[in-house]
PDB file of C-alpha atoms in Angstrom:
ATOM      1  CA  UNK A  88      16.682 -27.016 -20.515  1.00  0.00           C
ATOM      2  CA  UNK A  89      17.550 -23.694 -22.271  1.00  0.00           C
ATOM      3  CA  UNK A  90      14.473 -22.874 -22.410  1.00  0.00           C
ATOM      4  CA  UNK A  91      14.093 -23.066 -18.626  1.00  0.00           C
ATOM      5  CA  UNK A  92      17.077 -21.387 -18.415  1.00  0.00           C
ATOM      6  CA  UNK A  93      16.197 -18.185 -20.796  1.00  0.00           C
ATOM      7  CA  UNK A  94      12.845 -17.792 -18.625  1.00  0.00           C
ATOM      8  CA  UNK A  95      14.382 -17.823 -15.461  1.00  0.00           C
ATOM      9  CA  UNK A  96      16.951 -15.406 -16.168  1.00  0.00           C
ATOM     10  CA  UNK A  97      13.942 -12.980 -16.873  1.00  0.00           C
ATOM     11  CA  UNK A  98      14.401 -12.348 -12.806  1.00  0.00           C
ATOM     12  CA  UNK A  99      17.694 -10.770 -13.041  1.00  0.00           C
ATOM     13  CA  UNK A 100      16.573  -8.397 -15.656  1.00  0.00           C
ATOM     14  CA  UNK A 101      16.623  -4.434 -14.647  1.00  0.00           C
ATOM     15  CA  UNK A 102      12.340  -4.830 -15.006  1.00  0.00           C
ATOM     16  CA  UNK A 103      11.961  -8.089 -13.076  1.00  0.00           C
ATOM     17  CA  UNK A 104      14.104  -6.652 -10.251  1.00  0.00           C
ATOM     18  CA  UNK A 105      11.710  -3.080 -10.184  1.00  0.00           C
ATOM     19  CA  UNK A 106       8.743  -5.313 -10.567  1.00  0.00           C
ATOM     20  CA  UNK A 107       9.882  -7.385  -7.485  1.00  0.00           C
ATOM     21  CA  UNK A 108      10.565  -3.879  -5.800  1.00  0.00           C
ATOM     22  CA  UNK A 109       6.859  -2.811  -6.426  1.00  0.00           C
ATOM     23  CA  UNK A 110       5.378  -6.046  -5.306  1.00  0.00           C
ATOM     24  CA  UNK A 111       7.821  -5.389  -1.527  1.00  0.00           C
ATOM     25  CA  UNK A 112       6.015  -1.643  -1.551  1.00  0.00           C
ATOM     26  CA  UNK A 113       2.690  -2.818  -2.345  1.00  0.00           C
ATOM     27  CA  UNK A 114       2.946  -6.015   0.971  1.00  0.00           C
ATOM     28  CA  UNK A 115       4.488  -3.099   2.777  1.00  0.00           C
ATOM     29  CA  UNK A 116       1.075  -0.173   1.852  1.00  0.00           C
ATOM     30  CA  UNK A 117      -1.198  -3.086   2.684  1.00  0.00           C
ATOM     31  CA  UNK A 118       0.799  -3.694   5.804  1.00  0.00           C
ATOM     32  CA  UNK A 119       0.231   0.194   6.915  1.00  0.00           C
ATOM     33  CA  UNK A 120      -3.208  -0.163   5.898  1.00  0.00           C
ATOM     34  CA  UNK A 121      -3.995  -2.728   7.733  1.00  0.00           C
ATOM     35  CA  UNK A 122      -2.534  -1.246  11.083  1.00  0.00           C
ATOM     36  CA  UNK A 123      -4.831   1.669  10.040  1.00  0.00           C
ATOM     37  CA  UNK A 124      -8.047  -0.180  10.206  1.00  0.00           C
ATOM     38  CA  UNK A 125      -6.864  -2.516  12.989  1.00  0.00           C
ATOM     39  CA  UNK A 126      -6.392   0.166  15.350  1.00  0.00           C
ATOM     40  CA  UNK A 127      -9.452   1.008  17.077  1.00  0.00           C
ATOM     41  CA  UNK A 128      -8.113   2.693  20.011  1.00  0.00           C
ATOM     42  CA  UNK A 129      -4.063   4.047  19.188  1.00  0.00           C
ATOM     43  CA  UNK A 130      -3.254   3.819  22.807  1.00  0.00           C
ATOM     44  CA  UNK A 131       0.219   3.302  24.769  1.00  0.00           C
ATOM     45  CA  UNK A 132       2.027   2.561  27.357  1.00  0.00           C
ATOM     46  CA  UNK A 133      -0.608   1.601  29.827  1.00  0.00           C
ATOM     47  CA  UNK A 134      -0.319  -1.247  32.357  1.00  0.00           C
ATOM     48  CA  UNK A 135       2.244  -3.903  32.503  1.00  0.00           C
ATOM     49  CA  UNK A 136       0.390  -5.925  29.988  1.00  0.00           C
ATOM     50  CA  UNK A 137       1.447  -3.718  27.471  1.00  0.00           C
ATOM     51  CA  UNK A 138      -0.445  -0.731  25.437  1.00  0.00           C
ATOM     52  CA  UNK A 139      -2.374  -2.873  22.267  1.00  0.00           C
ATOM     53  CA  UNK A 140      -3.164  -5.975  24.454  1.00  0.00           C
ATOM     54  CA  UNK A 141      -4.053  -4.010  27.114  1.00  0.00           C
ATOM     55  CA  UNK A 142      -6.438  -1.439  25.388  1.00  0.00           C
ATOM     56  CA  UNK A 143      -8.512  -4.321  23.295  1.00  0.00           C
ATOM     57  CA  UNK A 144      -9.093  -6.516  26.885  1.00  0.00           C
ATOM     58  CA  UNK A 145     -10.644  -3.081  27.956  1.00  0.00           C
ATOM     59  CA  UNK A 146      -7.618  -2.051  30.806  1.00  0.00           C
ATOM     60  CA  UNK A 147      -7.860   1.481  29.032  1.00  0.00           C
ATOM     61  CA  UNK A 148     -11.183   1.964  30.524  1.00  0.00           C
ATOM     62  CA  UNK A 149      -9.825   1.327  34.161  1.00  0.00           C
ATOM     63  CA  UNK A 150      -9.214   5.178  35.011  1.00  0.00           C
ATOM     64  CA  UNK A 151     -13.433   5.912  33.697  1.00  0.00           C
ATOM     65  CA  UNK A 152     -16.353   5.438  35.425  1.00  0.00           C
ATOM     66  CA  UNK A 153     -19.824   5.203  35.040  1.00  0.00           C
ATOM     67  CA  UNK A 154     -20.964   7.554  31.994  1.00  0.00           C
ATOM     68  CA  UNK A 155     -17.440   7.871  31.004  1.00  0.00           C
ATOM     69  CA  UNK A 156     -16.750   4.923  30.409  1.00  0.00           C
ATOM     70  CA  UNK A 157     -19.895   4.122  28.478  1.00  0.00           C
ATOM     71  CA  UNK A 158     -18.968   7.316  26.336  1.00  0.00           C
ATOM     72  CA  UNK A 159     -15.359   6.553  25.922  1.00  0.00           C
ATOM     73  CA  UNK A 160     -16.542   3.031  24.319  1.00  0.00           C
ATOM     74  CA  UNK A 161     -19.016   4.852  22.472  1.00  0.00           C
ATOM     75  CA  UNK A 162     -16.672   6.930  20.796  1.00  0.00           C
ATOM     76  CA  UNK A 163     -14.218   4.832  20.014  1.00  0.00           C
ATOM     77  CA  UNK A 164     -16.575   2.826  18.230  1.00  0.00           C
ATOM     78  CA  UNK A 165     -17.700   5.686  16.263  1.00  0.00           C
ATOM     79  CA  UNK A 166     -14.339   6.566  15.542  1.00  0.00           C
ATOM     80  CA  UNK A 167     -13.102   2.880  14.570  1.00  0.00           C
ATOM     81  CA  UNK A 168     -15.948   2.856  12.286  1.00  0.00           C
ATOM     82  CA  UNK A 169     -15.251   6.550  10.884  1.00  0.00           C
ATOM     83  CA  UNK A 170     -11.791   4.999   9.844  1.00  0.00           C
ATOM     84  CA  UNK A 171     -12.806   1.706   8.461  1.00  0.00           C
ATOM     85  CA  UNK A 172     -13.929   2.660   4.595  1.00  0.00           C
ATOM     86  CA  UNK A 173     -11.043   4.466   4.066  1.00  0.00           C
ATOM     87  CA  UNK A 174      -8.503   1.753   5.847  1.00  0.00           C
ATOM     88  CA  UNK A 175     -10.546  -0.701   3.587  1.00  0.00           C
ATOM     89  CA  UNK A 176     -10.227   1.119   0.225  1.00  0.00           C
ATOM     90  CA  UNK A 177      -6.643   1.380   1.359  1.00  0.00           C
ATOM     91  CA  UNK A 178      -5.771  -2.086   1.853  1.00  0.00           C
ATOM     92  CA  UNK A 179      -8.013  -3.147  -1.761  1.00  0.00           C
ATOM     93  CA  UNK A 180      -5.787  -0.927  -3.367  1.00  0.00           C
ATOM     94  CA  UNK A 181      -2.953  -1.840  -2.395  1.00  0.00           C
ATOM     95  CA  UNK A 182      -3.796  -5.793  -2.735  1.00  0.00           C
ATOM     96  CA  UNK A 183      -4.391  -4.901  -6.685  1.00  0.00           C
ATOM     97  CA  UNK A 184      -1.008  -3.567  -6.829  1.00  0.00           C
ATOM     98  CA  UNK A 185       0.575  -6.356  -4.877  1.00  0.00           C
ATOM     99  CA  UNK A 186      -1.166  -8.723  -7.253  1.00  0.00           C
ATOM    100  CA  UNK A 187      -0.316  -6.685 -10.744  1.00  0.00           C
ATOM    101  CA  UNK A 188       3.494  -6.948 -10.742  1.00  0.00           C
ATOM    102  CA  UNK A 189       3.539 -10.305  -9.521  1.00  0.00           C
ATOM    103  CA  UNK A 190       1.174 -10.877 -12.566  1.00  0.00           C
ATOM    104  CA  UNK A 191       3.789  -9.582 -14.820  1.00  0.00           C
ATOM    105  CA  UNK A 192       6.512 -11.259 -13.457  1.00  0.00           C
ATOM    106  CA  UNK A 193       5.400 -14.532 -14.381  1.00  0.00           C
ATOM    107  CA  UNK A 194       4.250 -12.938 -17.971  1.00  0.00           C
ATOM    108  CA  UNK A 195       7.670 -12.221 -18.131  1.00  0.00           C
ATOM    109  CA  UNK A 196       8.924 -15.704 -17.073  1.00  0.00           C
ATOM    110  CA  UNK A 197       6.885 -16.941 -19.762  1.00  0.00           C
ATOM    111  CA  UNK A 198       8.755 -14.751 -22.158  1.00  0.00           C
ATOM    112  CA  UNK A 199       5.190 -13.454 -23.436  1.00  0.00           C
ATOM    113  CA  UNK A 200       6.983 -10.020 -24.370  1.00  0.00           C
ATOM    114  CA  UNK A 201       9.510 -12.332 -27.058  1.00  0.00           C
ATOM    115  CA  UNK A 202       6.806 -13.671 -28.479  1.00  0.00           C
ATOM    116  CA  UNK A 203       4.147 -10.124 -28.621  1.00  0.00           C
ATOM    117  CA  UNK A 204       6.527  -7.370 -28.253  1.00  0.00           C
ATOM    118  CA  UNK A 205       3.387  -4.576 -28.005  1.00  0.00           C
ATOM    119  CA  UNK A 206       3.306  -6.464 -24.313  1.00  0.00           C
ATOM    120  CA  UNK A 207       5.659  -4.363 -23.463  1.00  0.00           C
ATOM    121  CA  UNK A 208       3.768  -1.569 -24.908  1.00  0.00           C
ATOM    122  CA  UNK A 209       0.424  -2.477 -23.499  1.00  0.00           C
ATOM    123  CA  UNK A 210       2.509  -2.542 -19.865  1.00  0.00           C
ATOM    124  CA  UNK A 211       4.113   0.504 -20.526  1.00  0.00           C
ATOM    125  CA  UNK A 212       0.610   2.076 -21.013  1.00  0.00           C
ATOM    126  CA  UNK A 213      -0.830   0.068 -17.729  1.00  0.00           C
ATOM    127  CA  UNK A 214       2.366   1.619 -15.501  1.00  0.00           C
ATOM    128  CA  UNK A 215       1.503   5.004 -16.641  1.00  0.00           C
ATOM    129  CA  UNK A 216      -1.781   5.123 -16.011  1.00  0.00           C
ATOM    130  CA  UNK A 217      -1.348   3.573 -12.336  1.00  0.00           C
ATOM    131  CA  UNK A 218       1.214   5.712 -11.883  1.00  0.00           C
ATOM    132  CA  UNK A 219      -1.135   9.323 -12.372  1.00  0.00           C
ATOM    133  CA  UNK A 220      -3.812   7.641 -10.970  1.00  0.00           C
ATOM    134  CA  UNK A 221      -1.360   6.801  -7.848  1.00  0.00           C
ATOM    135  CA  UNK A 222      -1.648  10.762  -7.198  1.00  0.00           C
ATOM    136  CA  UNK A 223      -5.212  11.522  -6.647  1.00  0.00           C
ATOM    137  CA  UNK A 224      -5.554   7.665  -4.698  1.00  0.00           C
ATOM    138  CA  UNK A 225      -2.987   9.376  -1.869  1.00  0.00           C
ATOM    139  CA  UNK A 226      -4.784  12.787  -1.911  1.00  0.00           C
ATOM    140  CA  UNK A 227      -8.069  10.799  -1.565  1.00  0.00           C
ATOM    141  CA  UNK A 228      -6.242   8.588   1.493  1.00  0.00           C
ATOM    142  CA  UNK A 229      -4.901  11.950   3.055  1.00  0.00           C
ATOM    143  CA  UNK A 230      -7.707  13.697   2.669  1.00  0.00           C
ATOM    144  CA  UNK A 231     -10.108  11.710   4.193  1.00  0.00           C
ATOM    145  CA  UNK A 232      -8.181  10.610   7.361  1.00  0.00           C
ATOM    146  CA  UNK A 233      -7.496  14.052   8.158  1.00  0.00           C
ATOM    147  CA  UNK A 234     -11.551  14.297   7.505  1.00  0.00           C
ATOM    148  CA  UNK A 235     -11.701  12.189  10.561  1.00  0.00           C
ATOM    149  CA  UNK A 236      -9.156  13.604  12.696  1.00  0.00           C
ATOM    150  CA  UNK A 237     -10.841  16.615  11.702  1.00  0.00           C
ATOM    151  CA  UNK A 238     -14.154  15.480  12.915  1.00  0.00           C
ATOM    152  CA  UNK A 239     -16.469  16.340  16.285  1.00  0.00           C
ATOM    153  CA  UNK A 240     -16.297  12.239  17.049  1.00  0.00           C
ATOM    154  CA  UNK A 241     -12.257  12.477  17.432  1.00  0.00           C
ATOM    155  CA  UNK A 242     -12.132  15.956  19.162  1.00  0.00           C
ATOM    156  CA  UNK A 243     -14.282  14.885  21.747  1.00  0.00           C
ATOM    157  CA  UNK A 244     -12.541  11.479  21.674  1.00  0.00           C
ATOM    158  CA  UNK A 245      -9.233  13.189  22.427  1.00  0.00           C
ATOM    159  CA  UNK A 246     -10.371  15.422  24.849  1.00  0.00           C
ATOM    160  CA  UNK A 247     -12.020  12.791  27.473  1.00  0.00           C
ATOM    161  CA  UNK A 248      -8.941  10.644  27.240  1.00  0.00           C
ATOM    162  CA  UNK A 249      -7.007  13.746  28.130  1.00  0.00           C
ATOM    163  CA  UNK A 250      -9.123  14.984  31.032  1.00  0.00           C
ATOM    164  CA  UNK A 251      -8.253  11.418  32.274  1.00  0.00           C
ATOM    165  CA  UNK A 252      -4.257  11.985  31.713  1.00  0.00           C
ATOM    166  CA  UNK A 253      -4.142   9.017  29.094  1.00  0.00           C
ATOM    167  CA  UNK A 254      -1.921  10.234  26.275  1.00  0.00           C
ATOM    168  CA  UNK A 255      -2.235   8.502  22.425  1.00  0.00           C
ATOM    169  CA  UNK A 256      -5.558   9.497  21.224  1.00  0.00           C
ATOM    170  CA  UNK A 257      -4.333  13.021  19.538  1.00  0.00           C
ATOM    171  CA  UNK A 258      -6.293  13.587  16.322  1.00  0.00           C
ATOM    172  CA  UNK A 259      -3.690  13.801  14.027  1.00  0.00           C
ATOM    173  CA  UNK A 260      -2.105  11.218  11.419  1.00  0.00           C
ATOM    174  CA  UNK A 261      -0.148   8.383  12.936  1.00  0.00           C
ATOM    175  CA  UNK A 262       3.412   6.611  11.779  1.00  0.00           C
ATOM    176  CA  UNK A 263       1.481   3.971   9.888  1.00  0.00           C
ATOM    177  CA  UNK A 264      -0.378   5.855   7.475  1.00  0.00           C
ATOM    178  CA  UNK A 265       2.190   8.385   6.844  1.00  0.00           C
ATOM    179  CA  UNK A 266       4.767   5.963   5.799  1.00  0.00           C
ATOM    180  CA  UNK A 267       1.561   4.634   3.758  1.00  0.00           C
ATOM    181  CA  UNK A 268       1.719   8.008   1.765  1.00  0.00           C
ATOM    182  CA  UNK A 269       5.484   7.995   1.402  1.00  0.00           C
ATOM    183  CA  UNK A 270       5.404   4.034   0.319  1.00  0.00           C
ATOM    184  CA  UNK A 271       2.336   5.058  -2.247  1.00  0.00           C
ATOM    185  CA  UNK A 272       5.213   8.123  -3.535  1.00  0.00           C
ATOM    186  CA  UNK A 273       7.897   5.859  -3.568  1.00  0.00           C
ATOM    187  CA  UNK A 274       5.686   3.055  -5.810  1.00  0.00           C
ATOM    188  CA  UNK A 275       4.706   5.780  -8.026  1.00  0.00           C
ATOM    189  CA  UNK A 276       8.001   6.725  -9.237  1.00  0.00           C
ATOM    190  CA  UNK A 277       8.591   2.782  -9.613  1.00  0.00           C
ATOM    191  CA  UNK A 278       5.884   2.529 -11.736  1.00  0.00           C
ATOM    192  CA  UNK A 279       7.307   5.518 -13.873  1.00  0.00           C
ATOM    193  CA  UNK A 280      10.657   3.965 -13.650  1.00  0.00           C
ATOM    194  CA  UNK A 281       9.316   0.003 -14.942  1.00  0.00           C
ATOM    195  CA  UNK A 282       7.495   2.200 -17.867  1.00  0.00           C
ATOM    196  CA  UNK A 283      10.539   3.639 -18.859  1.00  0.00           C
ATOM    197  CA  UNK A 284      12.439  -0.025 -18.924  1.00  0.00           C
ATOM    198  CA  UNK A 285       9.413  -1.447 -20.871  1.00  0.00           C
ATOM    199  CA  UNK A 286      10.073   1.141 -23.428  1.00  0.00           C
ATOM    200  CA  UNK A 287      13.789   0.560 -23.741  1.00  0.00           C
ATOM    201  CA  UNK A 288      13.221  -3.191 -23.690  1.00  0.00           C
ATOM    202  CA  UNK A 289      10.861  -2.933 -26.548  1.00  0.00           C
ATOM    203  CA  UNK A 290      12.902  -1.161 -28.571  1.00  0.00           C
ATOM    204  CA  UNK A 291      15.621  -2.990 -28.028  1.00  0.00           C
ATOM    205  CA  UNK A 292      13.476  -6.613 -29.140  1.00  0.00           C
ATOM    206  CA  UNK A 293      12.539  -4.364 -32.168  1.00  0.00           C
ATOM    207  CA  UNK A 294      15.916  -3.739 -33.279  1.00  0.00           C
ATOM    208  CA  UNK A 295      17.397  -7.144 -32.619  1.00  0.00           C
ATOM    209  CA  UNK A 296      14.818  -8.389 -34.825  1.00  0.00           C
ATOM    210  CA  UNK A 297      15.590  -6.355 -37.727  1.00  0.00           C
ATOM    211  CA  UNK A 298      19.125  -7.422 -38.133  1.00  0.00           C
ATOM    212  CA  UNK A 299      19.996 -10.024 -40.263  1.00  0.00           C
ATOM    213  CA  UNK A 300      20.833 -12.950 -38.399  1.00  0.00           C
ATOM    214  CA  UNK A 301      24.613 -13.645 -38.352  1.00  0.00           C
ATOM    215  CA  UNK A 302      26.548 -17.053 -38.066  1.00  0.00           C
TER     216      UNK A 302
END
């Protein structure tokens, strides 16, 4: 029973509580991701049926006609498909990070850092590395949806759905993948933060363990 105890206390430590913050920011980047990818058109407000349910049963087409239309489809298509590897790399990321500190909250329920202190050490090392490799994964994200935006596909995409008054289809980043970027800065400074604690937590097993044990 004290046993029990001793590992579920683990979750009210400073590390289980920043680990349980990373693993809310990671659900959240996959979230935004996901929105990313899922949103093959990005319009609003038209019809009473309301902007996403409206656009996917095809009511955004209503003001086209003919070749228009066909081209309108067309290009959203092209443009879906534009924004699907990098909404997909997104969301794979971001699942490995949801999955790593849930991983090493139940390595630290199992009080595998009591028993092999140089976990924390080894986790240290793993938060570090995620953490500068966190950098170039957001310039990559960044980079390449502005690629898009940047691209002949969505210019012409915004333009037709202009001509036609329809607002929504400007070729710039949208809420979604911004906060994306500011969730991936946010669980970057976590990860700096949960190396820190690792460190202090390992030195502070080290030194309990050299003092002579005391009635």
């Amino acid at each position: 029973g004290s046993l029990e105890r001793r590992r579920w206390l683990y979750l009210r430590t400073g590390r289980a509580c920043c680990q349980m913050v990373e693993v809310l920011l990671a659900a959240l980047i996959l979230v935004c991701s996901s929105v990313s990818c899922g949103s093959a058109g990005g319009y609003t407000g038209l019809s009473a049926l309301g902007g996403i349910y409206y656009y996917q049963y095809g009511g955004a087409y209503s003001g086209f006609s003919g070749a228009d239309g066909e081209r309108a489809q067309q290009l959203d298509q092209r443009f879906y498909l534009l924004k699907l590897p990098v909404a997909r790399a997104a969301m794979a990321v971001a699942g490995c990070l949801l999955v790593f500190p849930c991983v090493l909250i139940l390595v630290g329920v199992l009080r595998v850092p009591w028993h092999f202190p140089a976990w924390l050490l080894i986790e240290c090392t793993l938060y570090i590395v995620i953490a500068v490799g966190t950098v170039p994964a957001l310039y990559y994200f960044l980079h390449s949806l502005l690629s898009v935006y940047n691209s002949s596909v969505c210019k012409e995409r915004e333009q037709l759905y202009q001509n036609k008054g329809y607002q929504g289809f400007w070729c710039s980043l949208h809420g979604a993948e911004i906060a994306a970027g500011l969730l991936g800065c946010l669980a970057a400074m976590a990860y700096l933060l949960s190396a820190g604690l690792a460190v202090r937590d390992y030195r502070t097993g080290h030194e309990q363990k050299q003092k002579p044990l005391q009635l």
